[in-house]
PDB file of C-alpha atoms in Angstrom:
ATOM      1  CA  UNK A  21       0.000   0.000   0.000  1.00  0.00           C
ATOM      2  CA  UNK A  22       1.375   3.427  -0.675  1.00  0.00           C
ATOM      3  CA  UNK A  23       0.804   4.986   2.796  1.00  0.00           C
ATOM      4  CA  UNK A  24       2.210   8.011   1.987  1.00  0.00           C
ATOM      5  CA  UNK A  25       0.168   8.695  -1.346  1.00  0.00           C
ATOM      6  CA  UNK A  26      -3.055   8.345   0.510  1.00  0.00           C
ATOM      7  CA  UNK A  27      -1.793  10.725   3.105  1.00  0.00           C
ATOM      8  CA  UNK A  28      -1.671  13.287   0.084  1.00  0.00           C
ATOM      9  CA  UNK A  29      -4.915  12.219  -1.663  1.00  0.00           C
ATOM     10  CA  UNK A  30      -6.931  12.865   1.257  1.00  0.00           C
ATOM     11  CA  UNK A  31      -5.076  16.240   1.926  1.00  0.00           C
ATOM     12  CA  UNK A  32      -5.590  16.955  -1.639  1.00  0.00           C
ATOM     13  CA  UNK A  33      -9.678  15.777  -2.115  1.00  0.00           C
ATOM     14  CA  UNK A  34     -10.739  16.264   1.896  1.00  0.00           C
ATOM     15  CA  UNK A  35      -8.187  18.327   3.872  1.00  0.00           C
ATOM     16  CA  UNK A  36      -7.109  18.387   6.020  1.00  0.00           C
ATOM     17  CA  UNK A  37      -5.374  14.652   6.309  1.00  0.00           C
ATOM     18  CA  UNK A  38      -5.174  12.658   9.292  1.00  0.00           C
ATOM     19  CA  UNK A  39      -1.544  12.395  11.244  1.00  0.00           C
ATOM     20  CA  UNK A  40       1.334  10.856   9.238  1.00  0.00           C
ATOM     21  CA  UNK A  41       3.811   9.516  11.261  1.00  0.00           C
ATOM     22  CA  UNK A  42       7.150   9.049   9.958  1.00  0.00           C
ATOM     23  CA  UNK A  43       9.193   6.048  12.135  1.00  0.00           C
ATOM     24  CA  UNK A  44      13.085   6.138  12.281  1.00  0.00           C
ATOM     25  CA  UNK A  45      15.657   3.828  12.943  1.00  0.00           C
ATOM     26  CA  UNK A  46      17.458   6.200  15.560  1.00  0.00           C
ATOM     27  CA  UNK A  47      14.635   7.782  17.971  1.00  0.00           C
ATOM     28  CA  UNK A  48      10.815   7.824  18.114  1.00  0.00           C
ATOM     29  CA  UNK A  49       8.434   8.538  15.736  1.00  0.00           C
ATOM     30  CA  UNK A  50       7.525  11.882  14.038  1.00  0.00           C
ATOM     31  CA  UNK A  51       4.441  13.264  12.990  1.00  0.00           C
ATOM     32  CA  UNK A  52       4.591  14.981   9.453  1.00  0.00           C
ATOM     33  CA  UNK A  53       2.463  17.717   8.515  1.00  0.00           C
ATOM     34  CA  UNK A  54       0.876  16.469   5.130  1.00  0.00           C
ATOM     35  CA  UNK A  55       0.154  19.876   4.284  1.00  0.00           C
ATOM     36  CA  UNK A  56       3.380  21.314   3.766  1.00  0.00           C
ATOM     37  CA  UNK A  57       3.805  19.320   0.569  1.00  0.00           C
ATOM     38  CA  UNK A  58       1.014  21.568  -0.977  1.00  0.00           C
ATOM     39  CA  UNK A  59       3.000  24.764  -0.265  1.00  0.00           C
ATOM     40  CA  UNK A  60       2.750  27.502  -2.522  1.00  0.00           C
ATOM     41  CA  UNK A  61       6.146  30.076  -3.465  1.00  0.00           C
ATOM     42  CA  UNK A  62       5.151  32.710  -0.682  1.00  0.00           C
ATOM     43  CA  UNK A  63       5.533  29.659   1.690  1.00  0.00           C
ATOM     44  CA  UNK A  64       8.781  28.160   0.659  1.00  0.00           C
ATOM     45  CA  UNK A  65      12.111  28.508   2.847  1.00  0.00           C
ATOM     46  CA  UNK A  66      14.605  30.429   1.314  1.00  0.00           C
ATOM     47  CA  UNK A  67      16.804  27.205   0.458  1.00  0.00           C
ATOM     48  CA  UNK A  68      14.115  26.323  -1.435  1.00  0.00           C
ATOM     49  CA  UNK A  69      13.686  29.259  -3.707  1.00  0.00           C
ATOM     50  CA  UNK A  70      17.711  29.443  -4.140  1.00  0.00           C
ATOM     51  CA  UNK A  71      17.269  26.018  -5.524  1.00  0.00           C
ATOM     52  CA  UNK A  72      14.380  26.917  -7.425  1.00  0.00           C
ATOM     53  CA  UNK A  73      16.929  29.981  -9.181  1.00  0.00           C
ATOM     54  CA  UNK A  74      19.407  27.864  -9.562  1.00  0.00           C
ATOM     55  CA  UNK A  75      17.417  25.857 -12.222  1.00  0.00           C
ATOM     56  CA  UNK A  76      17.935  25.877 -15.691  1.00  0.00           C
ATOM     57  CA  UNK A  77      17.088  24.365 -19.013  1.00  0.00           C
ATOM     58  CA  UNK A  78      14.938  21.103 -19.274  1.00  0.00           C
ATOM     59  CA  UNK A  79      14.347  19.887 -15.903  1.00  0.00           C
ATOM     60  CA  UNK A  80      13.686  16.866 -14.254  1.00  0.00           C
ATOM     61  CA  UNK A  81      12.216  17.247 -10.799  1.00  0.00           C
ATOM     62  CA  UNK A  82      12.723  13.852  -8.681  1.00  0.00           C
ATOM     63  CA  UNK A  83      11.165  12.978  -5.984  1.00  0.00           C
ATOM     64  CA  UNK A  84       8.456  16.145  -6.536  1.00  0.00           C
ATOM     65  CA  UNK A  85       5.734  14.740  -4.671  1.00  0.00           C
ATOM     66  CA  UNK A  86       2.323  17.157  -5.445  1.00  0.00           C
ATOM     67  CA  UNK A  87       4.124  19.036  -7.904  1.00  0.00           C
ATOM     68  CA  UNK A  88       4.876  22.109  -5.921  1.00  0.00           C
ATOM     69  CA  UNK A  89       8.372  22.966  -7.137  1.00  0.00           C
ATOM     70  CA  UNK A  90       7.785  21.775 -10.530  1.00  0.00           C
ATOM     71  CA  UNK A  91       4.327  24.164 -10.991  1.00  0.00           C
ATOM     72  CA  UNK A  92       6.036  27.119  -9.870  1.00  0.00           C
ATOM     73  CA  UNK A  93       9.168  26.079 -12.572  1.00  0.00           C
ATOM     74  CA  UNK A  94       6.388  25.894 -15.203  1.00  0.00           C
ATOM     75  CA  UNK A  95       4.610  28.582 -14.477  1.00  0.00           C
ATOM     76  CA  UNK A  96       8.088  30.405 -15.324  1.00  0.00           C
ATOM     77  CA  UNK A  97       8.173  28.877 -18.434  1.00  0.00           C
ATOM     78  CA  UNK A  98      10.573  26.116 -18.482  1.00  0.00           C
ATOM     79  CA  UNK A  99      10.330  22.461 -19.892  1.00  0.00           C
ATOM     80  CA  UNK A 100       9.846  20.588 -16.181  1.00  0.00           C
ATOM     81  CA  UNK A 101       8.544  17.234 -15.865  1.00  0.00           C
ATOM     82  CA  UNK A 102       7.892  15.915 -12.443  1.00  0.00           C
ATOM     83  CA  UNK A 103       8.798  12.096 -10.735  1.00  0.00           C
ATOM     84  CA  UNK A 104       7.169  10.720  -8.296  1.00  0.00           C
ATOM     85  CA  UNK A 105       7.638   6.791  -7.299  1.00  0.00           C
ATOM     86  CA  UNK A 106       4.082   7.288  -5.755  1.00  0.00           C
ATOM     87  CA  UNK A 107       0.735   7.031  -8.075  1.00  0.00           C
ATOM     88  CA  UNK A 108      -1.083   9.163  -6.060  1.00  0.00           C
ATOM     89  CA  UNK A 109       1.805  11.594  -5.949  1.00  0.00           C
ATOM     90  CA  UNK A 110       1.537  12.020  -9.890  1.00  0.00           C
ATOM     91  CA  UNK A 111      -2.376  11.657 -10.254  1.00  0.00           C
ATOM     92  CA  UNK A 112      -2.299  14.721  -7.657  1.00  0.00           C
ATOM     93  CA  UNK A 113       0.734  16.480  -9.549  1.00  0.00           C
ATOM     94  CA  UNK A 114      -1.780  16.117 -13.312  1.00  0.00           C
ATOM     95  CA  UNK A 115      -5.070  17.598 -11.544  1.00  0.00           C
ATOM     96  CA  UNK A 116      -2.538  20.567 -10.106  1.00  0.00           C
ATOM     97  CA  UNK A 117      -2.049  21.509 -13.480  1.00  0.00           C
ATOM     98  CA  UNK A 118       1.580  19.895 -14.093  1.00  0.00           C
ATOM     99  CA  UNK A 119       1.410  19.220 -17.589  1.00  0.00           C
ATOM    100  CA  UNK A 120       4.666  16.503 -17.417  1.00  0.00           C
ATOM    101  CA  UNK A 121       4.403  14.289 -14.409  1.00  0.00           C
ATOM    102  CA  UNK A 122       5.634  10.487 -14.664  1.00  0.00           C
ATOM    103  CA  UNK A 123       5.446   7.636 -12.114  1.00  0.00           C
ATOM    104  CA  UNK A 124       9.056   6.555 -11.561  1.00  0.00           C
ATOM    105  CA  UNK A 125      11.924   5.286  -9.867  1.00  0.00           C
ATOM    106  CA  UNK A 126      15.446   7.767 -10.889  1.00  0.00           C
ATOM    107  CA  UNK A 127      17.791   4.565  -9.780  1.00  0.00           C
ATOM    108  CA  UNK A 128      16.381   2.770 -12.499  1.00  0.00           C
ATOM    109  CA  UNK A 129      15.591   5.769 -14.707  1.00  0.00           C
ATOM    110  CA  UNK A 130      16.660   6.027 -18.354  1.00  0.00           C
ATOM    111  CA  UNK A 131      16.526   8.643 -21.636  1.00  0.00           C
ATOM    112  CA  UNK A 132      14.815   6.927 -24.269  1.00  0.00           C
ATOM    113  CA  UNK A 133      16.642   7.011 -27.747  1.00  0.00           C
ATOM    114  CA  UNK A 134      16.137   9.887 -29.154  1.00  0.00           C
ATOM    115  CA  UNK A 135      15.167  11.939 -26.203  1.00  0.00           C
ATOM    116  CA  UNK A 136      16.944  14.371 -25.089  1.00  0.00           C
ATOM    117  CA  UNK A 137      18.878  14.585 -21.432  1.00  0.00           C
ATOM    118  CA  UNK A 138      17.852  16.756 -18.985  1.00  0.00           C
ATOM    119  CA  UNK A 139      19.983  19.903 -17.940  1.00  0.00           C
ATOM    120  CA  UNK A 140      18.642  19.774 -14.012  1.00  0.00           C
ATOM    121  CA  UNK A 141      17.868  17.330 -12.085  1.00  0.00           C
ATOM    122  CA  UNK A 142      16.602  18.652  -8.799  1.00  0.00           C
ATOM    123  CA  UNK A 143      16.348  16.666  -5.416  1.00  0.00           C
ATOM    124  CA  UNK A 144      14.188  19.117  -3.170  1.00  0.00           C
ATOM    125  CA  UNK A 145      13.618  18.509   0.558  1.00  0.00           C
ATOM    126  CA  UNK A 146      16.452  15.732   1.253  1.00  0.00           C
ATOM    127  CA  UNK A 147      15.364  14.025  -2.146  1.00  0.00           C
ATOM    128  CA  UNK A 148      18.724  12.577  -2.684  1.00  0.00           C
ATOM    129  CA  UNK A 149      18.510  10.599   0.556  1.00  0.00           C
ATOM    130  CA  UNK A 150      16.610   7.736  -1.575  1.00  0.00           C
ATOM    131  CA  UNK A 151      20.211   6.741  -3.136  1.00  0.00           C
ATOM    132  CA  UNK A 152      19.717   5.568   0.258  1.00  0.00           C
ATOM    133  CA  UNK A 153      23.409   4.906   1.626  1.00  0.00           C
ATOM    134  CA  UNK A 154      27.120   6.039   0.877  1.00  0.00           C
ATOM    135  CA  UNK A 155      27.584   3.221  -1.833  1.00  0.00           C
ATOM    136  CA  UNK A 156      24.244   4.134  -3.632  1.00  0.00           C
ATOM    137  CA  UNK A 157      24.784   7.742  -3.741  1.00  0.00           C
ATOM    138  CA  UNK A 158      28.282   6.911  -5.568  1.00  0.00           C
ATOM    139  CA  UNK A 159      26.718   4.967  -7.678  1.00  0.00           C
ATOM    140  CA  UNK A 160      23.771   7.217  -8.777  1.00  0.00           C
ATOM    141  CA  UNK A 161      26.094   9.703  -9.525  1.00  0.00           C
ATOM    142  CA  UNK A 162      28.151   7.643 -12.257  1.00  0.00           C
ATOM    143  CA  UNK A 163      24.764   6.939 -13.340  1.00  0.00           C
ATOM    144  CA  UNK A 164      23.576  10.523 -13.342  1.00  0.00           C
ATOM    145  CA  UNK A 165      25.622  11.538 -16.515  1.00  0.00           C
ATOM    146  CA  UNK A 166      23.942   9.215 -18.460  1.00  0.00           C
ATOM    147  CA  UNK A 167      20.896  11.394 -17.610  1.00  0.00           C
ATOM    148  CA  UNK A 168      21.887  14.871 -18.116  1.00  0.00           C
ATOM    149  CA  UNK A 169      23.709  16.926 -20.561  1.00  0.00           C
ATOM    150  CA  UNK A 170      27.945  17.864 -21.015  1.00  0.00           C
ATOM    151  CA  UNK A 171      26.860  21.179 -18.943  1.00  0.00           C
ATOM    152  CA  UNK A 172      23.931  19.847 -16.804  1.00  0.00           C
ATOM    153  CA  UNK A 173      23.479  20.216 -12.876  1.00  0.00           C
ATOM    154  CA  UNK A 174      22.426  17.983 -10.104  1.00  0.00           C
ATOM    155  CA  UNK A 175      20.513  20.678  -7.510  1.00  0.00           C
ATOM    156  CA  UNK A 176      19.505  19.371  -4.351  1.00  0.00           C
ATOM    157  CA  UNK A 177      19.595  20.033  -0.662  1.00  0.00           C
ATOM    158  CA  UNK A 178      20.684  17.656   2.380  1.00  0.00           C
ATOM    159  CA  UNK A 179      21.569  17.739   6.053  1.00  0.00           C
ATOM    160  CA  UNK A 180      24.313  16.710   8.350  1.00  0.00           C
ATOM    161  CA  UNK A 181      23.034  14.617  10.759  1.00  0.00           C
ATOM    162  CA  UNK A 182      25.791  15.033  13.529  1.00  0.00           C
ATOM    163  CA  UNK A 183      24.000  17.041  15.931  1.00  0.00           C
ATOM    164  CA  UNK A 184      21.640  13.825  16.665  1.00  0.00           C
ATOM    165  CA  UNK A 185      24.163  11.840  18.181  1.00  0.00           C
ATOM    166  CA  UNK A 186      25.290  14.752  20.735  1.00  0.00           C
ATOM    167  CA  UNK A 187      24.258  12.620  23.013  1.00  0.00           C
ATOM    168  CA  UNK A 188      23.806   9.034  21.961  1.00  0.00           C
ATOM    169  CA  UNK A 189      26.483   7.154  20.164  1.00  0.00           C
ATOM    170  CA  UNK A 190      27.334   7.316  16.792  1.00  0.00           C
ATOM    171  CA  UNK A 191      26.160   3.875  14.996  1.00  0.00           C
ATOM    172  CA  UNK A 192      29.009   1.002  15.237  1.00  0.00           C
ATOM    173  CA  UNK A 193      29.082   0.166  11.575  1.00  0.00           C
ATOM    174  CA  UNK A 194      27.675   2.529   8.460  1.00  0.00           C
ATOM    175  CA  UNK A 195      28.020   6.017   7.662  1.00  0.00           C
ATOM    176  CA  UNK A 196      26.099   7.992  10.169  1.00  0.00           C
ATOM    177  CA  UNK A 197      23.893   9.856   8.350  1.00  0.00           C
ATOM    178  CA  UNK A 198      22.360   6.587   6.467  1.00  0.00           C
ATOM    179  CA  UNK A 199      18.541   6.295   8.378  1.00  0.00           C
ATOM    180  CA  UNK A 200      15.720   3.466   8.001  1.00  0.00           C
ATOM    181  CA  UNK A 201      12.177   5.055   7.863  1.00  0.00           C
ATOM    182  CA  UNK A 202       8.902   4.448   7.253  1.00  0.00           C
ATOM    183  CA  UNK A 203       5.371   5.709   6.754  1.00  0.00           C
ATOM    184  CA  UNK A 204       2.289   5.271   9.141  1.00  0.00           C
ATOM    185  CA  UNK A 205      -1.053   6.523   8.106  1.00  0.00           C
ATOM    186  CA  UNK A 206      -4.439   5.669   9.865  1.00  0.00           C
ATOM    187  CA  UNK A 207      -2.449   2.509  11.489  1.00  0.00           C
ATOM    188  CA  UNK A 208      -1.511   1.481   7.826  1.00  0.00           C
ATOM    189  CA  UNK A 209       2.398   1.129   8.542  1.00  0.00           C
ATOM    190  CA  UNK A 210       4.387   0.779   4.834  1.00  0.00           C
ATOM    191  CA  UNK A 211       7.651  -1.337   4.238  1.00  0.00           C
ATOM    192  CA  UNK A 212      11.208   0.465   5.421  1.00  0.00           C
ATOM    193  CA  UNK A 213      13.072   2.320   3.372  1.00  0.00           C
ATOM    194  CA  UNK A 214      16.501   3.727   3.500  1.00  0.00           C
ATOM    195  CA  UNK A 215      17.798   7.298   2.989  1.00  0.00           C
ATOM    196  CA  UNK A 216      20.989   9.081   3.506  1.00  0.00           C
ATOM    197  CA  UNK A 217      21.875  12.793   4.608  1.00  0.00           C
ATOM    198  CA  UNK A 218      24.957  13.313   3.445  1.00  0.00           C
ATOM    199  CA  UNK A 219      27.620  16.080   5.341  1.00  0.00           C
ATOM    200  CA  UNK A 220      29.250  18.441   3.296  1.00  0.00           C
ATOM    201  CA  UNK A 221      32.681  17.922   3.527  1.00  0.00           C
ATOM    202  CA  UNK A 222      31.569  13.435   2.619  1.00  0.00           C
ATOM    203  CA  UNK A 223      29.878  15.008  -0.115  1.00  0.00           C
ATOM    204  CA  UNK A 224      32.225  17.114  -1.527  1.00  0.00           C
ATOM    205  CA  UNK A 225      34.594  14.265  -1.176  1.00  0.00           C
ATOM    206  CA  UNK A 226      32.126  11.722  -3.502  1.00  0.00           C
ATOM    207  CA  UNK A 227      31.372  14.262  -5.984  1.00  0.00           C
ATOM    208  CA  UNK A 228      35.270  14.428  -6.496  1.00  0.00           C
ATOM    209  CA  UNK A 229      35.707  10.580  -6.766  1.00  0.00           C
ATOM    210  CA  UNK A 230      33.067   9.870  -9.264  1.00  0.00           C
ATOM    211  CA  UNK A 231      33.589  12.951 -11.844  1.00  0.00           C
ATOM    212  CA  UNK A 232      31.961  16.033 -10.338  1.00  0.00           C
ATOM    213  CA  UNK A 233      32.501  19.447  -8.740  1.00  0.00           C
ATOM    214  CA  UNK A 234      30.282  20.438  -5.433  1.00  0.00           C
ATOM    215  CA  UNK A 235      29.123  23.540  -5.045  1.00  0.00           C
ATOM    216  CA  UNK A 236      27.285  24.538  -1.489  1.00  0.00           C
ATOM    217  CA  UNK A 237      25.608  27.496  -2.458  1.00  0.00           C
ATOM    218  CA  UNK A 238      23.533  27.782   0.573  1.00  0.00           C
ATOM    219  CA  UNK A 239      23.179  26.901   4.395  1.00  0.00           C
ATOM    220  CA  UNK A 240      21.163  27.599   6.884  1.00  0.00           C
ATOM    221  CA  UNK A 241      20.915  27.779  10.585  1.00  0.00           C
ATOM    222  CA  UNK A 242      19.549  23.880  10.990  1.00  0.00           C
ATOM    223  CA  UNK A 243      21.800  21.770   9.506  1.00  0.00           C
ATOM    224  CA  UNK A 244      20.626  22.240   6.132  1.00  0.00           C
ATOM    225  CA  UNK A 245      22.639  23.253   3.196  1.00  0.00           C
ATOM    226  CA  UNK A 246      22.065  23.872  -0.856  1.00  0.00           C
ATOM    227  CA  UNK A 247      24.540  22.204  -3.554  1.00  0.00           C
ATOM    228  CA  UNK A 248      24.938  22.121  -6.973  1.00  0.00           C
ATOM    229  CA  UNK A 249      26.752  19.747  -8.962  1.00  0.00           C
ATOM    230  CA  UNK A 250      28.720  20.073 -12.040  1.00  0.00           C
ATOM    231  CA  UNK A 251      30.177  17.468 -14.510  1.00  0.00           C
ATOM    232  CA  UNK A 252      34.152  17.795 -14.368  1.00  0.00           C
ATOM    233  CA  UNK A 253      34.315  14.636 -17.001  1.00  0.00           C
TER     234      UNK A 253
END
């Protein structure tokens, strides 16, 4: 069952939604307000819109949820098509008004002959955690520039995680900032799922090793920062 797709539908058709609670593998669980996914520009963190400016050319919004970012990139006139692994997600993302939105997973994601690549991809609110550890977030970015063009971009924003474990202990095996989480909705619980926030200075590091230049364009004052990538090969 997609749990977190009928958290949306029945924010989108009968608001507002009942809890979601988000369970983690390192303390209890969260609830998630299902209505910040249907935020509009005036309502978007500064990160956010920095990432939004940073866009450029044909762009492939992953992870995009309702559509949010990718209607206000439309509405400014460029070529965005929105991803969403969720039905729901895209059903909701169509009756927004997003004229491109496809169901889709970006791991397994590939141009069709005779398509063109995309110049953006963009990963907004931790979407690049669902590479989901270290090894898959190397790996995704080899794969990446099979996706986008000589002079494309990878935008996206992540945390580092370091402040949680103040005062527990760091994990005894892994890279801290890989997490197990998963959905709860009207005591539907989903499957686990893994996702990674990635530090700076590991990301900077990765981008190096597999072919590309980090930017951090932005941070702010909760762990959160904005990077670009660049192909260097």
């Amino acid at each position: 069952m997609d749990v977190f797709g009928e958290a949306l539908k029945d924010q989108f058709l009968k608001p507002p939604a009942e809890t979601l609670w988000v369970h983690n593998s390192y303390d209890e669980p969260e609830e998630m307000p299902v209505d910040i996914y249907f935020r509009d520009e005036q309502e978007m963190p500064e990160l956010e819109l920095k990432a939004l400016d940073l866009c450029k050319g044909k762009i492939l919004d992953v992870g995009a949820g309702v559509g949010s970012h990718a209607l206000i990139l439309q509405r400014r006139g460029f070529d965005i098509t929105g991803m969403d692994i969720s039905a729901s997600a895209v059903t909701i993302m169509q009756q927004r008004g997003l004229k491109k939105a496809i169901e889709g997973n970006i791991l397994t994601y590939k141009v069709a002959n005779g398509e063109e690549k995309f110049d953006t991809l963009l990963f907004m609110m931790n979407g690049i955690g669902l590479t989901g550890s270290i090894p898959g977030l190397k790996a995704f970015l080899k794969q990446a520039k099979n996706l986008i063009n000589k002079e494309g971009q990878l935008v996206f924003d992540s945390s580092d995680l370091s402040y949680l474990y103040l005062e527990i202990p760091f994990p005894e095996s892994g890279y801290f900032g890989e997490i197990n989480f998963r959905y709860e909705y009207k005591s539907v619980k989903g499957n686990w799922f893994k996702w990674i926030y990635v530090d700076q200075k590991t990301l900077i590091e990765i981008a190096k090793a597999t072919g590309w230049l980090a930017e951090i364009i932005f941070e702010d004052d909760s762990d959160q920062y904005l990077a670009r990538l660049t192909r260097v090969d």
